[in-house]
Short mmCIF file of C-alpha atoms (C1' of nucleotides) in Angstrom, two decimals:
data_model
loop_
_atom_site.label_atom_id
_atom_site.label_comp_id
_atom_site.label_asym_id
_atom_site.label_seq_id
_atom_site.Cartn_x
_atom_site.Cartn_y
_atom_site.Cartn_z
CA MET A 1326 82.95 90.48 134.82
CA PRO A 1327 83.80 88.97 138.04
CA THR A 1328 86.87 89.57 139.73
CA ARG A 1329 86.67 86.33 141.71
CA LEU A 1330 84.74 83.21 141.38
CA THR A 1331 83.21 81.41 144.27
CA SER A 1332 83.44 77.64 144.06
CA LYS A 1333 79.91 77.48 142.63
CA GLY A 1334 80.75 79.76 139.98
CA SER A 1335 83.99 78.11 138.69
CA ALA A 1336 82.12 75.02 138.76
CA THR A 1337 79.46 76.48 136.26
CA ARG A 1338 82.26 77.87 134.32
CA GLN A 1339 83.83 74.22 134.24
CA ARG A 1340 80.46 72.56 133.28
CA ILE A 1341 80.09 75.16 130.44
CA ILE A 1342 83.31 74.29 128.65
CA GLU A 1343 82.86 70.77 129.00
CA GLY A 1344 79.43 70.92 127.81
CA ALA A 1345 80.66 72.76 124.71
CA ALA A 1346 83.34 70.48 124.29
CA ALA A 1347 81.04 67.61 123.97
CA GLU A 1348 78.69 69.37 121.78
CA ILE A 1349 81.26 70.43 119.44
CA ARG A 1350 82.60 66.76 119.35
CA ALA A 1351 79.10 65.44 118.69
CA ARG A 1352 78.29 67.88 115.91
CA GLY A 1353 81.30 70.09 115.09
CA VAL A 1354 82.07 73.73 115.40
CA MET A 1355 80.50 75.32 112.49
CA VAL A 1356 76.87 74.25 113.34
CA THR A 1357 76.97 74.63 117.45
CA THR A 1358 75.25 77.98 118.56
CA LEU A 1359 75.39 79.45 121.91
CA ASP A 1360 71.92 78.30 122.24
CA ASP A 1361 72.88 74.62 122.06
CA VAL A 1362 75.66 74.89 124.89
CA ARG A 1363 72.91 76.63 126.83
CA ALA A 1364 70.64 73.95 126.43
CA ARG A 1365 73.08 71.22 127.08
CA THR A 1366 74.51 72.90 130.10
CA GLY A 1367 71.25 74.21 131.56
CA THR A 1368 72.72 77.61 131.77
CA SER A 1369 71.34 80.91 130.48
CA LYS A 1370 72.55 83.49 127.92
CA SER A 1371 73.73 85.74 130.60
CA GLN A 1372 75.72 83.19 132.34
CA LEU A 1373 77.83 82.66 129.18
CA PHE A 1374 78.58 86.03 128.82
CA HIS A 1375 79.25 86.45 132.35
CA TYR A 1376 81.94 83.87 132.34
CA PHE A 1377 83.10 84.65 129.00
CA PRO A 1378 82.44 88.40 128.62
CA THR A 1379 84.19 88.89 125.31
CA GLY A 1380 81.47 86.36 123.95
CA LYS A 1381 82.00 83.28 121.94
CA GLU A 1382 85.51 83.31 120.78
CA GLU A 1383 86.66 83.32 124.06
CA LEU A 1384 84.82 80.17 125.09
CA LEU A 1385 85.80 78.42 121.90
CA LEU A 1386 89.37 79.31 122.90
CA ALA A 1387 88.91 77.72 126.37
CA VAL A 1388 87.53 74.56 124.93
CA ALA A 1389 90.61 74.40 122.64
CA ARG A 1390 92.68 74.44 125.70
CA PHE A 1391 90.64 71.96 127.04
CA GLU A 1392 91.24 69.84 124.16
CA ALA A 1393 94.49 70.10 123.81
CA ASP A 1394 95.37 68.91 127.25
CA ARG A 1395 93.65 65.67 126.70
CA VAL A 1396 95.69 64.85 123.69
CA LEU A 1397 98.95 64.81 125.56
CA ALA A 1398 97.12 63.25 128.73
CA ASP A 1399 95.83 60.26 126.12
CA GLN A 1400 99.28 59.34 125.27
CA GLN A 1401 100.47 59.10 128.99
CA PRO A 1402 102.28 57.02 130.31
CA GLN A 1403 103.67 55.66 127.07
CA LEU A 1404 104.84 59.23 125.61
CA GLY A 1405 106.75 59.72 128.76
CA GLU A 1406 108.65 56.48 129.13
CA LEU A 1407 110.14 56.21 125.60
CA THR A 1408 113.01 54.29 126.90
CA SER A 1409 113.16 50.85 124.78
CA TRP A 1410 111.95 49.83 121.65
CA PRO A 1411 108.63 48.07 122.87
CA ALA A 1412 107.99 51.08 124.57
CA TRP A 1413 108.44 53.17 121.36
CA LEU A 1414 106.02 50.61 119.75
CA ALA A 1415 103.39 50.68 122.53
CA TRP A 1416 103.40 54.46 122.18
CA ARG A 1417 102.88 54.00 118.60
CA ASP A 1418 99.78 51.80 118.97
CA LYS A 1419 98.20 54.21 121.24
CA VAL A 1420 98.53 56.94 119.24
CA VAL A 1421 96.91 55.20 116.38
CA ALA A 1422 94.44 53.65 118.51
CA ARG A 1423 93.62 57.35 119.91
CA TYR A 1424 92.92 58.72 116.63
CA ARG A 1425 91.19 55.72 115.05
CA GLU A 1426 88.75 55.94 117.96
CA GLN A 1427 88.24 59.80 117.18
CA GLY A 1428 87.70 59.06 113.74
CA ARG A 1429 86.92 61.90 111.38
CA HIS A 1430 86.31 64.27 114.19
CA CYS A 1431 89.15 66.13 115.36
CA PRO A 1432 87.65 68.69 117.91
CA LEU A 1433 91.25 70.51 118.37
CA SER A 1434 91.74 70.76 114.50
CA VAL A 1435 88.21 72.03 113.97
CA LEU A 1436 88.36 74.61 116.71
CA VAL A 1437 91.60 76.15 115.40
CA SER A 1438 90.65 76.32 112.20
CA GLN A 1439 87.47 77.79 113.21
CA LEU A 1440 89.19 80.54 115.27
CA GLY A 1441 91.63 81.34 112.95
CA ARG A 1442 95.42 80.02 112.88
CA SER A 1443 96.74 83.32 113.03
CA THR A 1444 94.83 84.69 116.05
CA PRO A 1445 97.30 84.87 118.82
CA GLY A 1446 95.34 82.72 121.42
CA ALA A 1447 94.86 79.81 118.86
CA GLN A 1448 98.26 79.82 118.10
CA ALA A 1449 99.59 79.85 121.52
CA VAL A 1450 97.36 76.83 122.07
CA VAL A 1451 98.69 74.91 119.46
CA THR A 1452 102.33 76.13 119.79
CA GLU A 1453 102.61 75.11 123.26
CA LEU A 1454 100.71 71.62 122.77
CA MET A 1455 103.16 70.87 119.51
CA ASN A 1456 106.15 71.87 121.69
CA GLN A 1457 105.62 69.93 124.87
CA TRP A 1458 104.73 67.00 122.51
CA GLN A 1459 108.11 67.35 120.45
CA ALA A 1460 110.14 68.10 123.56
CA GLN A 1461 109.07 64.63 125.09
CA ILE A 1462 109.73 62.71 121.77
CA ALA A 1463 113.11 64.10 121.58
CA THR A 1464 113.51 63.29 125.21
CA GLY A 1465 112.94 59.83 124.42
CA ILE A 1466 115.27 59.69 121.44
CA ARG A 1467 117.93 61.21 123.64
CA ALA A 1468 117.68 58.38 126.00
CA MET A 1469 117.62 55.73 123.74
CA ALA A 1470 120.77 57.32 122.05
CA ARG A 1471 122.23 57.11 125.57
CA ALA A 1472 121.43 53.60 125.55
CA GLY A 1473 123.13 53.18 122.33
CA GLU A 1474 120.16 52.23 120.53
CA ILE A 1475 120.19 55.32 118.48
CA SER A 1476 122.95 56.42 116.76
CA PRO A 1477 124.25 59.69 118.75
CA LEU A 1478 125.05 61.30 115.29
CA LEU A 1479 121.11 62.00 114.83
CA ASP A 1480 120.05 65.39 115.72
CA ALA A 1481 117.07 64.73 118.28
CA GLU A 1482 114.99 67.69 117.80
CA ARG A 1483 115.28 67.58 113.82
CA GLN A 1484 114.17 63.95 114.23
CA ALA A 1485 111.24 64.77 116.73
CA ALA A 1486 110.30 67.57 114.53
CA ALA A 1487 109.94 65.31 111.27
CA LEU A 1488 108.12 62.74 113.73
CA ILE A 1489 105.47 65.27 114.80
CA ALA A 1490 104.98 66.47 111.21
CA GLY A 1491 104.47 63.15 110.38
CA ILE A 1492 101.78 62.54 112.75
CA GLN A 1493 99.92 65.49 112.31
CA GLY A 1494 99.95 65.04 108.42
CA GLY A 1495 98.84 61.48 109.04
CA VAL A 1496 95.73 62.65 111.19
CA LEU A 1497 95.06 65.49 108.80
CA MET A 1498 94.82 62.20 106.07
CA LEU A 1499 92.73 60.39 108.89
CA LEU A 1500 90.08 63.12 108.70
CA SER A 1501 89.90 63.54 105.28
CA THR A 1502 89.96 59.82 104.07
CA GLY A 1503 88.76 57.81 107.13
CA ARG A 1504 92.01 55.84 107.13
CA THR A 1505 94.94 55.67 109.22
CA THR A 1506 97.02 54.37 106.65
CA HIS A 1507 99.11 57.49 106.51
CA LEU A 1508 99.34 57.71 110.06
CA GLU A 1509 100.52 54.30 110.42
CA ALA A 1510 103.25 54.90 107.78
CA ALA A 1511 104.29 57.83 108.91
CA LEU A 1512 104.88 56.38 112.48
CA ASP A 1513 106.50 53.41 111.26
CA VAL A 1514 108.78 54.90 108.66
CA ALA A 1515 110.16 57.58 111.02
CA ILE A 1516 110.71 54.76 113.90
CA GLU A 1517 112.52 52.58 111.59
CA GLY A 1518 114.57 55.42 110.57
CA LEU A 1519 115.57 55.77 114.16
CA ARG A 1520 116.33 52.30 114.55
CA ARG A 1521 118.72 52.04 111.70
CA PRO A 1522 122.36 52.28 112.75
CA MET S 988 69.90 76.84 86.25
CA PRO S 989 71.43 76.98 82.38
CA THR S 990 71.48 74.03 80.65
CA ARG S 991 74.38 75.26 78.52
CA LEU S 992 76.72 78.09 79.08
CA THR S 993 77.82 80.58 76.20
CA SER S 994 81.32 81.67 76.15
CA LYS S 995 80.31 84.97 77.98
CA GLY S 996 78.65 82.94 80.44
CA SER S 997 81.48 80.71 81.03
CA ALA S 998 83.83 83.62 81.37
CA THR S 999 81.77 85.00 84.30
CA ARG S 1000 81.72 81.92 86.04
CA GLN S 1001 85.39 81.66 85.84
CA ARG S 1002 85.72 85.25 86.76
CA ILE S 1003 83.57 84.57 89.80
CA ILE S 1004 85.80 81.63 90.96
CA GLU S 1005 89.06 83.51 90.23
CA GLY S 1006 87.70 86.54 91.96
CA ALA S 1007 86.32 84.44 95.09
CA ALA S 1008 89.84 82.38 95.23
CA ALA S 1009 91.63 85.93 95.46
CA GLU S 1010 89.15 87.45 98.11
CA ILE S 1011 89.68 84.22 99.97
CA ARG S 1012 93.19 84.35 99.83
CA ALA S 1013 93.54 87.82 100.92
CA ARG S 1014 91.22 87.81 103.79
CA GLY S 1015 90.23 84.22 104.64
CA VAL S 1016 86.90 82.05 104.30
CA MET S 1017 85.42 83.08 107.52
CA VAL S 1018 84.93 86.79 106.79
CA THR S 1019 84.46 86.27 103.09
CA THR S 1020 80.86 86.99 102.12
CA LEU S 1021 79.06 86.57 98.73
CA ASP S 1022 78.66 90.44 99.07
CA ASP S 1023 82.64 90.57 99.03
CA VAL S 1024 82.83 88.34 96.07
CA ARG S 1025 79.99 90.16 94.35
CA ALA S 1026 81.89 93.55 94.94
CA ARG S 1027 85.33 92.14 93.85
CA THR S 1028 83.99 90.38 90.67
CA GLY S 1029 81.48 93.22 89.72
CA THR S 1030 78.70 90.71 89.58
CA SER S 1031 75.26 90.56 90.76
CA LYS S 1032 73.60 88.44 93.36
CA SER S 1033 71.82 86.62 90.70
CA GLN S 1034 74.80 85.60 88.77
CA LEU S 1035 76.26 84.06 92.03
CA PHE S 1036 73.18 81.85 92.11
CA HIS S 1037 72.77 81.39 88.53
CA TYR S 1038 76.42 79.96 88.04
CA PHE S 1039 76.38 78.12 91.35
CA PRO S 1040 72.44 77.48 91.99
CA THR S 1041 72.64 75.45 95.20
CA GLY S 1042 74.56 78.56 96.57
CA LYS S 1043 77.73 79.68 98.51
CA GLU S 1044 78.84 75.86 99.28
CA GLU S 1045 78.87 75.04 95.74
CA LEU S 1046 80.89 78.05 95.04
CA LEU S 1047 83.40 77.19 97.58
CA LEU S 1048 83.84 74.02 96.26
CA ALA S 1049 84.67 75.24 92.81
CA VAL S 1050 87.12 77.24 94.52
CA ALA S 1051 88.58 74.57 96.25
CA ARG S 1052 89.04 72.59 93.03
CA PHE S 1053 90.81 75.75 91.70
CA GLU S 1054 93.26 75.85 94.29
CA ALA S 1055 93.83 72.04 94.40
CA ASP S 1056 95.06 72.26 90.63
CA ARG S 1057 97.58 74.70 91.60
CA VAL S 1058 99.16 72.91 94.23
CA LEU S 1059 100.45 70.18 91.82
CA ALA S 1060 100.92 72.52 89.06
CA ASP S 1061 103.35 74.73 91.36
CA GLN S 1062 105.49 71.54 91.84
CA GLN S 1063 106.16 70.92 88.19
CA PRO S 1064 108.21 70.07 86.58
CA GLN S 1065 110.17 68.76 89.25
CA LEU S 1066 107.50 66.64 90.96
CA GLY S 1067 107.29 64.68 87.29
CA GLU S 1068 111.07 64.15 86.96
CA LEU S 1069 112.24 62.56 90.27
CA THR S 1070 115.04 60.51 88.52
CA SER S 1071 118.08 61.57 90.17
CA TRP S 1072 119.36 62.83 93.95
CA PRO S 1073 119.59 66.37 92.49
CA ALA S 1074 116.42 66.06 91.03
CA TRP S 1075 114.61 65.18 94.57
CA LEU S 1076 116.58 68.24 96.09
CA ALA S 1077 115.26 70.66 93.60
CA TRP S 1078 111.78 69.27 94.33
CA ARG S 1079 111.96 69.67 97.87
CA ASP S 1080 113.45 73.13 97.63
CA LYS S 1081 110.52 74.03 95.31
CA VAL S 1082 108.21 72.68 97.70
CA VAL S 1083 109.60 74.46 100.64
CA ALA S 1084 109.73 77.85 98.66
CA ARG S 1085 106.10 77.41 97.53
CA TYR S 1086 104.86 77.28 101.04
CA ARG S 1087 107.16 79.66 102.54
CA GLU S 1088 105.90 82.14 100.43
CA GLN S 1089 102.19 81.04 100.83
CA GLY S 1090 102.86 81.65 104.27
CA ARG S 1091 100.11 81.24 107.01
CA HIS S 1092 97.24 81.35 104.52
CA CYS S 1093 96.60 78.10 103.07
CA PRO S 1094 93.71 78.59 101.04
CA LEU S 1095 92.71 74.82 100.54
CA SER S 1096 93.10 73.98 104.18
CA VAL S 1097 90.75 76.76 104.95
CA LEU S 1098 88.32 75.91 102.33
CA VAL S 1099 88.03 72.40 103.13
CA SER S 1100 87.93 72.74 107.02
CA GLN S 1101 85.21 75.25 106.09
CA LEU S 1102 83.36 73.05 104.10
CA GLY S 1103 83.61 70.28 106.33
CA ARG S 1104 86.13 67.55 105.88
CA SER S 1105 83.32 64.88 105.66
CA THR S 1106 81.55 66.40 103.06
CA PRO S 1107 81.34 64.34 100.15
CA GLY S 1108 82.37 67.12 97.90
CA ALA S 1109 85.24 68.43 99.87
CA GLN S 1110 86.61 64.99 100.62
CA ALA S 1111 86.78 64.06 96.78
CA VAL S 1112 88.87 67.29 96.14
CA VAL S 1113 91.28 66.19 98.71
CA THR S 1114 91.70 62.65 98.25
CA GLU S 1115 92.19 63.32 94.43
CA LEU S 1116 94.77 65.71 95.16
CA MET S 1117 96.33 63.46 97.76
CA ASN S 1118 96.10 60.49 95.18
CA GLN S 1119 97.83 62.12 92.72
CA TRP S 1120 100.53 63.64 94.83
CA GLN S 1121 101.30 60.37 96.50
CA ALA S 1122 101.25 58.45 93.11
CA GLN S 1123 103.83 61.02 91.80
CA ILE S 1124 106.10 60.44 94.50
CA ALA S 1125 105.82 56.74 94.27
CA THR S 1126 106.72 56.75 90.71
CA GLY S 1127 109.72 58.78 91.62
CA ILE S 1128 110.73 56.06 94.12
CA ARG S 1129 110.19 53.22 91.71
CA ALA S 1130 112.26 55.15 89.26
CA MET S 1131 115.14 55.48 91.60
CA ALA S 1132 114.84 51.99 92.88
CA ARG S 1133 115.00 50.58 89.12
CA ALA S 1134 118.18 52.88 88.89
CA GLY S 1135 119.85 51.22 91.88
CA GLU S 1136 119.88 54.35 94.02
CA ILE S 1137 117.08 53.01 96.31
CA SER S 1138 116.74 49.75 98.07
CA PRO S 1139 114.04 47.50 96.07
CA LEU S 1140 112.84 46.35 99.55
CA LEU S 1141 111.08 49.49 100.46
CA ASP S 1142 107.56 49.91 99.63
CA ALA S 1143 107.28 52.65 97.51
CA GLU S 1144 103.88 53.28 98.24
CA ARG S 1145 104.15 52.99 101.87
CA GLN S 1146 107.20 55.48 101.94
CA ALA S 1147 105.46 58.08 99.61
CA ALA S 1148 102.35 58.02 102.17
CA ALA S 1149 104.54 58.65 105.06
CA LEU S 1150 106.23 61.45 102.95
CA ILE S 1151 103.18 63.10 102.20
CA ALA S 1152 102.06 62.70 105.79
CA GLY S 1153 105.38 64.68 106.49
CA ILE S 1154 104.62 67.15 103.96
CA GLN S 1155 100.98 67.77 105.27
CA GLY S 1156 101.88 67.85 108.99
CA GLY S 1157 104.86 70.02 108.04
CA VAL S 1158 102.82 72.71 106.21
CA LEU S 1159 100.15 72.47 109.11
CA MET S 1160 103.00 73.46 111.69
CA LEU S 1161 103.88 76.43 109.01
CA LEU S 1162 100.14 77.64 109.31
CA SER S 1163 100.44 77.43 113.16
CA THR S 1164 103.90 78.85 113.90
CA GLY S 1165 105.04 80.78 110.60
CA ARG S 1166 108.06 78.66 110.30
CA THR S 1167 109.36 75.98 107.86
CA THR S 1168 111.34 73.94 110.19
CA HIS S 1169 109.09 70.96 110.40
CA LEU S 1170 108.45 71.12 106.69
CA GLU S 1171 112.31 70.94 106.03
CA ALA S 1172 112.65 68.41 108.94
CA ALA S 1173 110.19 66.20 107.33
CA LEU S 1174 111.33 66.49 103.70
CA ASP S 1175 114.79 65.98 104.72
CA VAL S 1176 114.41 63.04 107.17
CA ALA S 1177 112.33 61.14 104.88
CA ILE S 1178 114.48 61.77 101.95
CA GLU S 1179 117.61 60.86 104.08
CA GLY S 1180 115.53 57.85 104.84
CA LEU S 1181 115.28 56.80 101.11
CA ARG S 1182 118.88 57.33 100.33
CA ARG S 1183 120.40 54.89 102.96
CA PRO S 1184 120.96 51.28 101.52
"C1'" DG Y 725 64.29 89.42 62.06
"C1'" DA Y 726 62.06 86.64 65.06
"C1'" DT Y 727 61.94 83.83 69.06
"C1'" DA Y 728 63.86 81.19 72.56
"C1'" DA Y 729 67.35 80.65 75.99
"C1'" DA Y 730 71.06 82.37 78.46
"C1'" DT Y 731 72.59 86.48 81.16
"C1'" DT Y 732 72.26 90.50 84.32
"C1'" DG Y 733 70.47 93.98 87.80
"C1'" DG Y 734 69.27 94.74 92.06
"C1'" DA Y 735 65.46 95.42 95.30
"C1'" DC Y 736 63.45 92.48 98.72
"C1'" DC Y 737 62.97 88.68 102.45
"C1'" DC Y 738 63.94 85.78 106.44
"C1'" DG Y 739 66.20 83.31 109.71
"C1'" DC Y 740 69.11 83.14 113.09
"C1'" DA Y 741 72.68 83.64 116.15
"C1'" DA Y 742 75.18 86.75 118.54
"C1'" DG Y 743 75.24 89.71 121.88
"C1'" DT Y 744 72.38 93.61 125.41
"C1'" DC Y 745 69.88 94.52 129.55
"C1'" DC Y 746 67.84 94.41 133.94
"C1'" DA Y 747 66.03 92.56 137.39
"C1'" DG Y 748 65.74 89.11 141.01
"C1'" DA Y 749 67.85 85.46 143.68
"C1'" DA Y 750 71.86 83.56 146.28
"C1'" DA Y 751 76.37 83.75 148.79
"C1'" DC Y 752 79.37 86.51 151.19
"C1'" DA Y 753 81.77 89.64 154.22
"C1'" DG Y 754 81.74 92.08 158.46
"C1'" DC J 711 71.67 90.70 160.46
"C1'" DT J 712 72.80 94.06 156.41
"C1'" DG J 713 74.97 95.96 152.63
"C1'" DT J 714 77.61 94.40 148.43
"C1'" DT J 715 79.11 91.53 145.45
"C1'" DT J 716 78.47 87.25 142.71
"C1'" DC J 717 75.64 84.62 140.20
"C1'" DT J 718 71.33 83.75 137.63
"C1'" DG J 719 66.87 83.84 134.18
"C1'" DG J 720 65.06 84.90 129.94
"C1'" DA J 721 63.17 88.47 127.09
"C1'" DC J 722 64.77 91.67 123.58
"C1'" DT J 723 67.21 93.98 120.04
"C1'" DT J 724 70.02 93.95 116.09
"C1'" DG J 725 72.83 93.37 112.18
"C1'" DC J 726 74.05 90.49 108.47
"C1'" DG J 727 74.44 87.57 105.21
"C1'" DG J 728 72.49 83.72 102.43
"C1'" DG J 729 68.88 83.16 99.40
"C1'" DT J 730 64.50 84.61 96.41
"C1'" DC J 731 62.14 87.08 92.86
"C1'" DC J 732 61.27 89.13 88.62
"C1'" DA J 733 61.93 92.08 85.22
"C1'" DA J 734 65.11 93.82 81.87
"C1'" DT J 735 68.74 92.92 78.11
"C1'" DT J 736 71.80 90.69 75.66
"C1'" DT J 737 73.00 86.54 72.80
"C1'" DA J 738 72.51 82.53 70.30
"C1'" DT J 739 69.60 79.83 66.60
"C1'" DC J 740 66.86 79.30 62.43
#
DNA sequence: GATAAATTGGACCCGCAAGTCCAGAAACAG
DNA sequence: CTGTTTCTGGACTTGCGGGTCCAATTTATC
């Protein structure tokens, strides 16, 4: 294992991660083999094990991190600017659009359940993502409360937690049914709940 | 493949399903092999393929159906009797207790994601379960509306859909974090939302 | 009790994909 | 320029687990 990467080396490493991510998005984790990644990225077996010494699991974890970053990135700038009701609705629409486009293949979900949800690595990636997500929503709720648009009696963290749960469940339903009904219902009902005095 | 099962035959078949379910609950799908099932149930390879001719996938599907049935069964009788606020809270507590006890291993979730969410079989099991679940909640909401406890302006199906999404997401969070915070928040916030006039 | 079907045992096959090895090429340090 | 580290290529090994086969044995049916 290399103690330090040259620029060429880290480029190759990045190419492997992105290629693996693309392969997994296209065909699913279950059927993606190291040889597929090798073929797509134009690398060799020894390179794979050079950059991910402990093997496939390490690579999958890197891909999971990569995908987790995209989840929040795809919601910006709206998620960071939840300061008015139109902004909330714009964010809501962006979330729905994002997942509708993604359709029935959620790379992150499938990666995490492949790695096993209880593995420390996978767990860390997920909880980190969820914490950030929930924190940004809670910030939005507090901003709205400060502006007098949301009752200050509501516990921002609790509401944010419920909203996160609704989104996750909505996406889960989308994965199974192919429909965004549940996701939209969850978002809309939650936001309506915030809106009421 | 047998055209008809004798009582002994169907007993064996059932033993295989339950043994496989237990094995999967205990150690996870990923690592459970046909040989493990064989060992636990005291059967032979040929028996496995005798009762599940197309192989592992068919067995896993049978196990998924078995587990799906338990999900609803474990919520009875409360889920079928959502006719007063105390009844709703009792149901809420039962759901939380059920999943808290189950902890981080949701056999159904892991089975479905193993089979691939888009496989027709897995899809059928999940949507069937969700439909029934949602229908019973919606029935409860309508009963409460009729009793004047819930505003008749609320769309029962939509509220039920949001609630289902919240539960699913809450369970998902439980699987990742080991905590029931999100599940409880989702249930409580949703019920509070119904309760308000 | 005979015959046909259902049931059981376990040895065997086979493909595949993860992981290993080593030697050669390229990049870097001084 | 030279020794050293990083990087790359690809052939090879290996273990494992799903799936096949067939012969033996029990169970149903008449």
